[in-house]
Coordinates of C-alpha atoms and ligand atoms in Angstrom, one line a residue:
X1 CA -3.9 -132.3 6.1
X2 CA -2.9 -129.2 4.3
X3 CA -4.6 -128.6 0.9
X4 CA -3.1 -127.1 -2.2
X5 CA -4.9 -126.4 -5.5
X6 CA -3.4 -125.9 -9.0
X7 CA -5.4 -124.7 -12.0
X8 CA -3.8 -125.1 -15.4
X9 CA -5.6 -123.4 -18.3
X10 CA -4.4 -124.0 -21.9
X11 CA -5.0 -120.3 -22.7
X12 CA -2.7 -119.0 -19.9
X13 CA 0.4 -119.3 -21.8
X14 CA 3.8 -118.2 -20.6
X15 CA 5.7 -119.0 -23.7
X16 CA 7.2 -121.7 -25.9
X17 CA 9.9 -123.6 -24.1
X18 CA 13.1 -123.0 -25.9
X19 CA 15.0 -126.3 -25.9
X20 CA 18.2 -124.4 -24.9
X21 CA 16.5 -124.1 -21.4
X22 CA 18.0 -127.6 -20.8
X23 CA 21.6 -126.8 -21.5
X24 CA 24.5 -127.7 -19.4
X25 CA 28.2 -126.9 -18.9
X26 CA 31.6 -128.6 -19.2
X27 CA 34.6 -126.7 -17.9
X28 CA 38.3 -127.5 -17.9
X29 CA 38.0 -127.9 -14.1
X30 CA 38.9 -130.8 -11.9
X31 CA 37.8 -134.2 -13.6
X32 CA 35.1 -132.7 -15.7
X33 CA 36.9 -133.2 -19.0
X34 CA 39.8 -135.6 -18.1
X35 CA 38.4 -138.9 -16.6
X36 CA 35.0 -137.3 -17.0
X37 CA 34.1 -137.1 -20.7
X38 CA 37.6 -138.2 -21.9
X39 CA 39.7 -141.1 -20.7
X40 CA 41.4 -143.0 -23.5
X41 CA 42.4 -145.8 -21.2
X42 CA 38.9 -146.4 -19.9
X43 CA 37.3 -149.8 -20.9
X44 CA 34.4 -148.0 -22.7
X45 CA 36.5 -145.4 -24.5
X46 CA 35.8 -145.0 -28.2
X47 CA 38.4 -144.4 -30.9
X48 CA 38.6 -140.7 -29.8
X49 CA 39.2 -141.5 -26.2
X50 CA 35.6 -140.5 -25.1
X51 CA 34.0 -142.5 -22.4
X52 CA 30.9 -144.2 -23.9
X53 CA 29.3 -144.9 -20.6
X54 CA 29.3 -141.2 -19.9
X55 CA 28.2 -140.4 -23.4
X56 CA 25.2 -142.6 -22.9
X57 CA 24.0 -140.8 -19.8
X58 CA 24.6 -137.4 -21.3
X59 CA 22.5 -138.5 -24.3
X60 CA 19.7 -139.6 -22.0
X61 CA 19.4 -136.1 -20.6
X62 CA 18.7 -134.5 -24.0
X63 CA 20.9 -131.6 -23.5
X64 CA 20.8 -129.3 -26.5
X65 CA 23.6 -126.9 -25.7
X66 CA 26.7 -127.2 -23.6
X67 CA 28.8 -124.3 -22.5
X68 CA 32.6 -124.7 -22.9
X69 CA 35.5 -124.4 -21.9
X70 CA 34.6 -122.3 -18.8
X71 CA 33.8 -120.8 -16.4
X72 CA 36.6 -119.2 -14.6
X73 CA 39.1 -121.3 -16.5
X74 CA 38.4 -119.3 -19.7
X75 CA 39.7 -116.1 -18.3
X76 CA 43.3 -117.3 -18.5
X77 CA 42.9 -119.7 -21.3
X78 CA 44.8 -119.5 -24.7
X79 CA 42.5 -121.3 -27.0
X80 CA 45.3 -121.9 -29.5
X81 CA 47.1 -124.1 -27.0
X82 CA 44.3 -126.6 -27.6
X83 CA 44.6 -127.0 -31.4
X84 CA 46.9 -128.9 -33.7
X85 CA 48.9 -132.1 -33.0
X86 CA 48.3 -133.2 -29.4
X87 CA 51.9 -134.1 -28.9
X88 CA 52.9 -130.5 -29.6
X89 CA 50.5 -128.8 -27.2
X90 CA 51.9 -127.1 -24.2
X91 CA 51.1 -128.0 -20.6
X92 CA 50.0 -124.8 -18.8
X93 CA 49.3 -123.6 -15.3
X94 CA 45.6 -122.9 -14.9
X95 CA 45.2 -119.8 -12.7
X96 CA 41.5 -120.4 -12.0
X97 CA 41.7 -123.8 -10.5
X98 CA 45.4 -123.9 -9.7
X99 CA 46.0 -127.1 -11.7
X100 CA 47.8 -128.2 -14.8
X101 CA 46.0 -128.1 -18.1
X102 CA 47.4 -130.6 -20.6
X103 CA 45.5 -129.3 -23.5
X104 CA 44.8 -132.8 -24.8
X105 CA 41.3 -131.6 -25.4
X106 CA 40.6 -128.4 -27.2
X107 CA 37.8 -126.9 -29.4
X108 CA 38.2 -129.4 -32.2
X109 CA 37.9 -132.4 -29.9
X110 CA 35.1 -130.8 -28.0
X111 CA 33.2 -130.4 -31.3
X112 CA 33.8 -134.1 -32.1
X113 CA 32.4 -135.0 -28.7
X114 CA 29.3 -132.6 -29.2
X115 CA 28.5 -134.4 -32.5
X116 CA 28.6 -137.8 -30.7
X117 CA 26.2 -136.4 -28.0
X118 CA 24.0 -134.7 -30.5
X119 CA 24.3 -131.3 -28.9
X120 CA 25.8 -127.9 -29.8
X121 CA 28.4 -126.0 -28.0
X122 CA 28.1 -122.5 -26.4
X123 CA 31.7 -121.4 -26.7
X124 CA 33.2 -118.8 -24.3
X125 CA 35.9 -116.4 -25.4
X126 CA 38.7 -115.2 -22.9
X127 CA 38.0 -111.5 -22.1
X128 CA 40.3 -111.7 -19.0
X129 CA 43.9 -112.2 -20.3
X130 CA 42.5 -112.4 -23.8
X131 CA 41.7 -109.6 -26.3
X132 CA 38.9 -108.9 -28.7
X133 CA 41.4 -109.8 -31.4
X134 CA 41.9 -113.3 -30.0
X135 CA 38.1 -113.7 -29.8
X136 CA 38.0 -112.7 -33.5
X137 CA 40.7 -115.2 -34.4
X138 CA 38.9 -118.0 -32.5
X139 CA 35.6 -117.4 -34.4
X140 CA 37.5 -117.1 -37.6
X141 CA 39.1 -120.5 -36.9
X142 CA 35.7 -122.0 -35.9
X143 CA 33.2 -120.5 -38.2
X144 CA 34.9 -119.1 -41.3
X145 CA 34.9 -121.6 -44.3
X146 CA 38.3 -121.3 -45.8
X147 CA 40.9 -119.1 -47.5
X148 CA 42.3 -117.3 -44.4
X149 CA 45.1 -118.1 -42.0
X150 CA 42.8 -119.3 -39.2
X151 CA 40.2 -121.2 -41.3
X152 CA 42.9 -122.9 -43.2
X153 CA 44.5 -123.9 -40.0
X154 CA 41.3 -125.6 -38.9
X155 CA 41.2 -127.5 -42.2
X156 CA 44.9 -128.5 -41.7
X157 CA 44.0 -129.7 -38.3
X158 CA 41.5 -132.1 -39.7
X159 CA 38.2 -130.3 -39.7
X160 CA 37.3 -129.4 -43.3
X161 CA 33.9 -128.0 -42.5
X162 CA 33.5 -125.0 -40.2
X163 CA 32.2 -125.8 -36.8
X164 CA 29.5 -123.1 -37.1
X165 CA 29.2 -122.4 -33.4
X166 CA 26.2 -120.3 -33.0
X167 CA 26.3 -119.1 -29.4
X168 CA 29.2 -117.4 -27.8
X169 CA 29.9 -116.1 -24.3
X170 CA 31.8 -112.9 -24.0
X171 CA 34.0 -113.9 -21.1
X172 CA 32.8 -115.3 -17.7
X173 CA 31.9 -113.6 -14.4
X174 CA 34.0 -110.6 -15.1
X175 CA 32.5 -108.8 -12.1
X176 CA 34.2 -111.3 -9.7
X177 CA 37.4 -110.4 -7.9
X178 CA 38.3 -114.1 -8.3
X179 CA 38.3 -113.8 -12.0
X180 CA 41.6 -113.7 -13.8
X181 CA 41.9 -110.1 -14.9
X182 CA 38.3 -109.2 -13.7
X183 CA 37.2 -105.8 -14.8
X184 CA 34.9 -102.9 -13.7
X185 CA 31.4 -102.8 -15.4
X186 CA 32.6 -99.8 -17.5
X187 CA 35.7 -101.6 -18.6
X188 CA 34.1 -104.9 -19.3
X189 CA 31.1 -103.2 -21.1
X190 CA 33.6 -101.5 -23.5
X191 CA 35.7 -104.6 -24.0
X192 CA 32.7 -106.9 -24.6
X193 CA 31.2 -104.5 -27.0
X194 CA 34.4 -104.3 -29.1
X195 CA 34.8 -108.1 -29.0
X196 CA 31.1 -108.4 -30.0
X197 CA 31.6 -106.1 -33.0
X198 CA 34.5 -108.1 -34.4
X199 CA 32.8 -111.4 -33.8
X200 CA 29.6 -110.4 -35.5
X201 CA 31.5 -108.8 -38.4
X202 CA 33.1 -112.2 -39.0
X203 CA 29.9 -114.1 -38.5
X204 CA 26.7 -112.1 -38.3
X205 CA 24.7 -115.3 -37.6
X206 CA 26.0 -115.9 -34.2
X207 CA 24.3 -114.9 -30.9
X208 CA 26.3 -113.4 -28.0
X209 CA 26.0 -113.5 -24.3
X210 CA 27.4 -110.7 -22.1
X211 CA 28.3 -111.3 -18.5
X212 CA 25.7 -110.2 -16.0
X213 CA 26.2 -110.2 -12.3
X214 CA 27.8 -113.5 -11.1
X215 CA 25.3 -113.6 -8.3
X216 CA 22.8 -111.4 -6.6
X217 CA 25.1 -111.3 -3.6
X218 CA 27.6 -109.2 -5.5
X219 CA 27.9 -105.7 -4.1
X220 CA 27.8 -104.4 -7.7
X221 CA 24.5 -106.2 -8.5
X222 CA 22.4 -105.0 -10.3
X223 CA 24.3 -101.9 -11.2
X224 CA 26.8 -104.1 -13.0
X225 CA 24.1 -105.4 -15.3
X226 CA 22.8 -101.8 -16.1
X227 CA 26.2 -100.5 -17.0
X228 CA 27.2 -103.6 -19.0
X229 CA 23.9 -103.5 -20.9
X230 CA 24.2 -99.8 -21.6
X231 CA 27.6 -100.4 -23.4
X232 CA 26.6 -103.5 -25.2
X233 CA 22.8 -103.5 -25.7
X234 CA 22.6 -103.5 -29.5
X235 CA 25.6 -105.8 -30.0
X236 CA 24.5 -108.8 -27.8
X237 CA 21.5 -111.1 -27.6
X238 CA 21.6 -112.3 -24.0
X239 CA 22.7 -111.1 -20.5
X240 CA 23.8 -113.9 -18.3
X241 CA 22.7 -114.9 -14.7
X242 CA 24.5 -117.3 -12.4
X243 CA 23.2 -118.7 -9.1
X244 CA 24.1 -121.6 -6.9
X245 CA 22.3 -122.5 -3.7
X246 CA 23.4 -124.6 -0.7
X247 CA 21.9 -125.8 2.5
X248 CA 23.4 -123.4 5.0
X249 CA 21.6 -124.8 8.0
X250 CA 18.0 -123.9 7.5
X251 CA 16.1 -126.4 5.4
X252 CA 13.3 -123.8 4.9
X253 CA 15.7 -121.3 3.4
X254 CA 17.1 -123.9 1.2
X255 CA 13.8 -125.2 0.0
X256 CA 12.8 -121.7 -0.8
X257 CA 15.6 -121.3 -3.3
X258 CA 13.1 -121.3 -6.2
X259 CA 11.5 -118.2 -4.9
X260 CA 14.9 -116.3 -4.7
X261 CA 15.8 -117.5 -8.2
X262 CA 12.5 -116.0 -9.4
X263 CA 13.3 -112.6 -7.8
X264 CA 16.8 -112.7 -9.3
X265 CA 15.3 -113.3 -12.9
X266 CA 12.7 -110.6 -12.4
X267 CA 15.3 -108.1 -11.3
X268 CA 17.6 -108.7 -14.2
X269 CA 14.7 -108.6 -16.6
X270 CA 13.6 -105.3 -15.1
X271 CA 17.2 -103.9 -15.4
X272 CA 17.4 -104.9 -19.0
X273 CA 14.0 -103.4 -19.8
X274 CA 15.1 -100.1 -18.1
X275 CA 18.2 -100.1 -20.4
X276 CA 16.0 -101.0 -23.4
X277 CA 14.0 -97.8 -22.8
X278 CA 17.1 -95.8 -22.1
X279 CA 18.9 -96.7 -25.3
X280 CA 15.6 -96.5 -27.2
X281 CA 15.9 -100.1 -28.4
X282 CA 13.3 -102.1 -30.1
X283 CA 14.8 -105.3 -28.9
X284 CA 13.9 -107.1 -25.7
X285 CA 17.1 -108.6 -24.1
X286 CA 17.0 -112.4 -23.6
X287 CA 18.3 -113.9 -20.4
X288 CA 20.7 -116.7 -20.3
X289 CA 20.8 -118.5 -16.9
X290 CA 24.0 -120.1 -17.8
X291 CA 25.1 -121.4 -14.4
X292 CA 22.7 -122.8 -11.9
X293 CA 22.7 -125.7 -9.5
X294 CA 23.2 -126.7 -5.8
X295 CA 26.9 -126.3 -4.9
X296 CA 28.5 -127.0 -1.5
X297 CA 32.3 -127.4 -1.9
X298 CA 33.3 -123.8 -2.8
X299 CA 36.6 -123.6 -1.0
X300 CA 38.8 -126.5 -1.9
X301 CA 41.8 -127.8 -0.1
X302 CA 44.6 -126.8 -2.4
X303 CA 46.2 -129.7 -4.2
X304 CA 49.8 -129.7 -5.4
X305 CA 49.9 -128.6 -9.0
X306 CA 48.6 -131.6 -10.9
X307 CA 46.4 -132.5 -13.9
X308 CA 42.7 -132.9 -13.3
X309 CA 42.6 -132.9 -9.5
X310 CA 39.4 -134.3 -7.9
X311 CA 37.9 -130.9 -7.0
X312 CA 34.4 -129.6 -6.5
X313 CA 33.1 -133.2 -6.5
X314 CA 29.8 -132.6 -4.7
X315 CA 27.6 -135.6 -3.8
X316 CA 24.0 -134.9 -3.9
X317 CA 21.2 -135.9 -1.6
X318 CA 17.5 -136.2 -1.9
X319 CA 17.1 -132.8 -0.4
X320 CA 19.3 -131.3 -3.1
X321 CA 17.2 -133.0 -5.8
X322 CA 14.1 -131.4 -4.3
X323 CA 15.5 -128.0 -4.2
X324 CA 16.8 -128.6 -7.7
X325 CA 13.3 -129.5 -9.0
X326 CA 12.0 -126.2 -7.5
X327 CA 14.7 -124.3 -9.5
X328 CA 13.6 -126.1 -12.7
X329 CA 10.1 -125.0 -12.1
X330 CA 11.3 -121.4 -11.8
X331 CA 13.2 -121.6 -15.1
X332 CA 10.1 -123.0 -16.8
X333 CA 7.8 -120.3 -15.2
X334 CA 10.1 -117.6 -16.6
X335 CA 10.8 -119.3 -20.0
X336 CA 9.4 -116.3 -22.0
X337 CA 12.4 -114.4 -20.7
X338 CA 14.9 -117.0 -19.8
X339 CA 15.7 -118.3 -23.3
X340 CA 18.7 -120.3 -22.4
X341 CA 20.0 -122.0 -19.3
X342 CA 23.0 -124.2 -18.4
X343 CA 23.0 -126.7 -15.5
X344 CA 26.5 -126.2 -14.0
X345 CA 28.0 -128.6 -14.5
X346 CA 27.6 -131.9 -16.3
X347 CA 30.2 -134.4 -15.2
X348 CA 32.1 -134.8 -11.9
X349 CA 32.3 -131.1 -11.0
X350 CA 29.0 -130.1 -9.2
X351 CA 27.3 -132.6 -11.6
X352 CA 24.5 -135.0 -12.1
X353 CA 26.9 -137.6 -13.6
X354 CA 29.8 -138.9 -11.5
X355 CA 32.6 -141.2 -12.7
X356 CA 35.3 -143.3 -11.2
X357 CA 38.6 -143.0 -13.0
X358 CA 38.9 -146.3 -14.9
X359 CA 35.7 -147.5 -13.4
X360 CA 32.0 -146.9 -12.9
X361 CA 29.7 -144.1 -13.7
X362 CA 26.8 -143.0 -11.4
X363 CA 23.6 -141.0 -11.7
X364 CA 23.4 -138.6 -8.8
X365 CA 20.0 -137.6 -7.4
X366 CA 19.8 -134.4 -9.3
X367 CA 20.1 -136.4 -12.6
X368 CA 16.5 -137.5 -12.3
X369 CA 14.6 -134.2 -12.0
X370 CA 16.8 -132.7 -14.7
X371 CA 16.0 -135.7 -17.0
X372 CA 12.2 -135.6 -16.3
X373 CA 11.9 -131.9 -16.9
X374 CA 14.2 -132.0 -20.0
X375 CA 12.0 -134.9 -21.3
X376 CA 8.6 -133.7 -20.4
X377 CA 9.0 -129.9 -19.9
X378 CA 8.8 -129.2 -23.7
X379 CA 6.2 -127.5 -25.8
X380 CA 4.3 -124.6 -24.3
X381 CA 4.8 -123.5 -20.7
X382 CA 1.5 -122.7 -19.0
X383 CA 1.0 -120.4 -16.0
X384 CA -0.1 -122.6 -13.1
X385 CA -2.4 -120.8 -10.7
X386 CA -1.5 -122.5 -7.4
X387 CA -2.9 -121.7 -4.1
X388 CA -1.3 -123.2 -1.0
X389 CA -0.4 -122.1 2.5
X390 CA 3.1 -120.6 3.0
X391 CA 6.0 -121.4 5.1
X392 CA 8.3 -119.0 6.8
X393 CA 11.9 -118.4 5.9
X394 CA 14.4 -116.1 7.4
X395 CA 16.0 -115.3 4.0
X396 CA 13.1 -114.9 1.7
X397 CA 10.0 -114.2 3.8
X398 CA 6.9 -116.3 3.4
X399 CA 7.0 -118.8 0.5
X400 CA 4.2 -121.0 -0.8
X401 CA 4.8 -124.6 0.3
X402 CA 4.0 -125.9 -3.2
X403 CA 5.9 -124.7 -6.2
X404 CA 4.6 -125.8 -9.6
X405 CA 5.1 -125.6 -13.3
X406 CA 3.3 -127.0 -16.3
X407 CA 3.8 -127.7 -20.0
X408 CA 1.4 -128.6 -22.8
X409 CA 2.3 -130.3 -26.0
X410 CA -0.2 -129.3 -28.5
X411 CA 0.9 -132.0 -31.0
X412 CA -0.2 -134.9 -28.8
X413 CA -2.4 -133.2 -26.3
X414 CA -0.1 -134.3 -23.4
X415 CA 0.1 -132.1 -20.3
X416 CA 2.8 -132.4 -17.5
X417 CA 2.6 -130.8 -14.1
X418 CA 5.7 -130.6 -11.9
X419 CA 5.2 -130.0 -8.2
X420 CA 7.6 -129.5 -5.3
X421 CA 6.1 -130.1 -1.9
X422 CA 8.1 -128.2 0.8
X423 CA 6.1 -129.1 3.9
X424 CA 8.5 -130.7 6.4
X425 CA 5.7 -132.1 8.6
X426 CA 2.9 -133.7 6.6
X427 CA 1.5 -134.9 3.3
X428 CA -0.8 -132.6 1.5
X429 CA -4.0 -133.0 -0.6
X430 CA -3.3 -131.6 -4.0
X431 CA -5.9 -131.1 -6.7
X432 CA -5.0 -130.3 -10.3
X433 CA -7.8 -128.7 -12.2
X434 CA -7.4 -129.3 -15.9
X435 CA -11.1 -128.3 -16.9
X436 CA -10.0 -126.3 -20.0
X437 CA -8.4 -129.3 -21.7
X438 CA -11.5 -131.4 -22.4
X439 CA -11.4 -135.1 -21.5
X440 CA -8.0 -136.0 -20.2
X441 CA -6.6 -138.8 -18.0
X442 CA -3.7 -139.0 -15.6
X443 CA -1.2 -141.5 -17.1
X444 CA 1.7 -141.3 -14.6
X445 CA 2.6 -139.9 -11.2
X446 CA 6.4 -140.1 -10.4
X447 CA 7.6 -139.1 -7.0
X448 CA 11.0 -138.5 -5.4
X449 CA 10.7 -138.6 -1.6
X450 CA 11.9 -140.8 1.2
X451 CA 12.5 -141.1 4.9
X452 CA 16.1 -139.9 4.7
X453 CA 16.5 -136.3 3.2
X454 CA 20.2 -136.7 3.2
X455 CA 20.3 -140.1 1.4
X456 CA 22.6 -140.2 -1.6
X457 CA 23.3 -142.5 -4.5
X458 CA 26.7 -144.3 -4.2
X459 CA 28.6 -146.7 -6.4
X460 CA 27.6 -149.4 -3.9
X461 CA 23.9 -148.4 -3.7
X462 CA 23.3 -146.4 -7.0
X463 CA 19.5 -146.5 -6.8
X464 CA 19.0 -145.2 -3.2
X465 CA 17.2 -142.1 -4.4
X466 CA 15.4 -142.5 -7.7
X467 CA 11.9 -141.6 -8.8
X468 CA 9.2 -144.2 -8.0
X469 CA 5.9 -144.6 -9.8
X470 CA 2.7 -144.5 -7.7
X471 CA -0.6 -145.9 -8.7
X472 CA -2.7 -143.4 -10.6
X473 CA -6.3 -142.9 -9.7
X474 CA -8.2 -142.5 -13.0
X475 CA -11.3 -141.1 -11.3
X476 CA -11.7 -137.4 -11.6
X477 CA -14.3 -134.9 -11.0
X478 CA -14.8 -133.0 -14.3
X479 CA -11.1 -133.0 -15.0
X480 CA -10.1 -132.0 -11.4
X481 CA -7.6 -134.6 -10.2
X482 CA -7.2 -135.2 -6.5
X483 CA -3.8 -136.5 -5.5
X484 CA -1.5 -136.6 -2.5
X485 CA 1.8 -134.8 -2.3
X486 CA 3.9 -136.7 0.2
X487 CA 5.8 -134.4 2.6
X488 CA 9.0 -133.2 1.1
X489 CA 8.6 -134.5 -2.4
X490 CA 9.3 -133.8 -6.0
X491 CA 6.3 -134.9 -8.3
X492 CA 5.8 -135.2 -12.0
X493 CA 2.2 -135.7 -13.2
X494 CA 1.6 -136.7 -16.8
X495 CA -1.8 -136.5 -18.4
X496 CA -3.0 -137.5 -21.9
X497 CA -6.1 -137.1 -24.0
X498 CA -8.7 -139.8 -23.3
Ligands
LIG1 O1 30.8 -123.8 -12.2 C1 31.9 -123.5 -11.4 C2 32.4 -122.1 -11.4 O2 31.4 -121.3 -10.9 C3 32.6 -121.4 -12.8 O3 33.8 -121.7 -13.3 C4 32.4 -120.0 -12.5 O4 31.9 -119.3 -13.6 C5 31.4 -120.0 -11.3 O5 31.9 -119.1 -10.3

């Protein structure tokens, strides 16, 4: 049996976990909005047409911030199409997803939904077909109290109080040739800076996110990030990172996604620090990992022009949930620098929550690790010193077969250790050394594992892949807890003061 050891010391602090690390994303894409969060004819719909079955599952994830309305969608979106009387709103062709946008939901309705969830929005402005002036008008509409054209229009549209949206994205993936009116780094950097100036003049309390590279596979990475940051450094608060993984045939490579994600974060942080020095800034740039997930269906069969086509509806397996857990560990282990992150996306489109139009709602396998880490991965993130053997990957070299992360809640003394076991062959002996914490006991060990790596949850069998509780052995040797990591498993260990 392989052995792995993890030491967690309460003085080895990475940083406070910013709740915004557990953000998510709703785009006008496929059935994310329409028949996802909004379906007036659904039996559970509330007075605003929002599905309460979906609302409940979103609330249970404790998602503090939700990016909206895109994504690629935003780069061709006219936000004014989505305000005012619904019957007067135009139907438009959406260039990003080649579908028809009805505009029944716009920023005002999305804000109403956010209130119901108990979350805040991260609004994106259009820097593709849109101008810095349009971005200024949008923030004036949303955040200015009253007495101007746009703020009074919001009041006329039924929202007396300003929305006070605090976090704004300056466009989306503007380095991508697929982006509507994508730009070079130079051109985007200048446009983003000018939009940022207007937006912060209107509301200096906001925070802005500039587009970093849309993935490390881009030929312009990380040069894009350097150039954009040089143009925008003092005007923005975050640079964005996006990364999706998929199983391309090698389980080892796929499992090691957490290691690649870590390298990506370190490179963007280093690039930002280089620019910090170059522009003689005192500010350290925060990172916003505002799109991350496992994603398979990238090229979609083209549907005829229609509203809310069922596109990018990935169904997730146990293996996907394991990889996903590893990525969550990487986010926690970099939470001093990654101050915001968005699971892309939330409902129907590459999402943990899946709905039937007019029918049921389902928790996909990835729902569970997200919920667990969002629930227990709060407080202070601690550095885990984990020693384990490594496994070989063709893409990322040798990678440790156990990936861990830990959090400590000083208020109640609770500790949580998360662990992904990547060994395909056998279980491993795993010891967790908590000697610096005084007298603690293990209160829970939750595992996701199973004989079929490709098992999925379905409407017929919704609980095929869910976490299971294992008996906890209270015995420990001076706060060193000996446990077993079953092969290919995602584990959550919870400890409390004795
Ligand atoms: O999340 C789906 C898409 O992925 C987003 O619209 C885009 O930003 C990214 O390429």
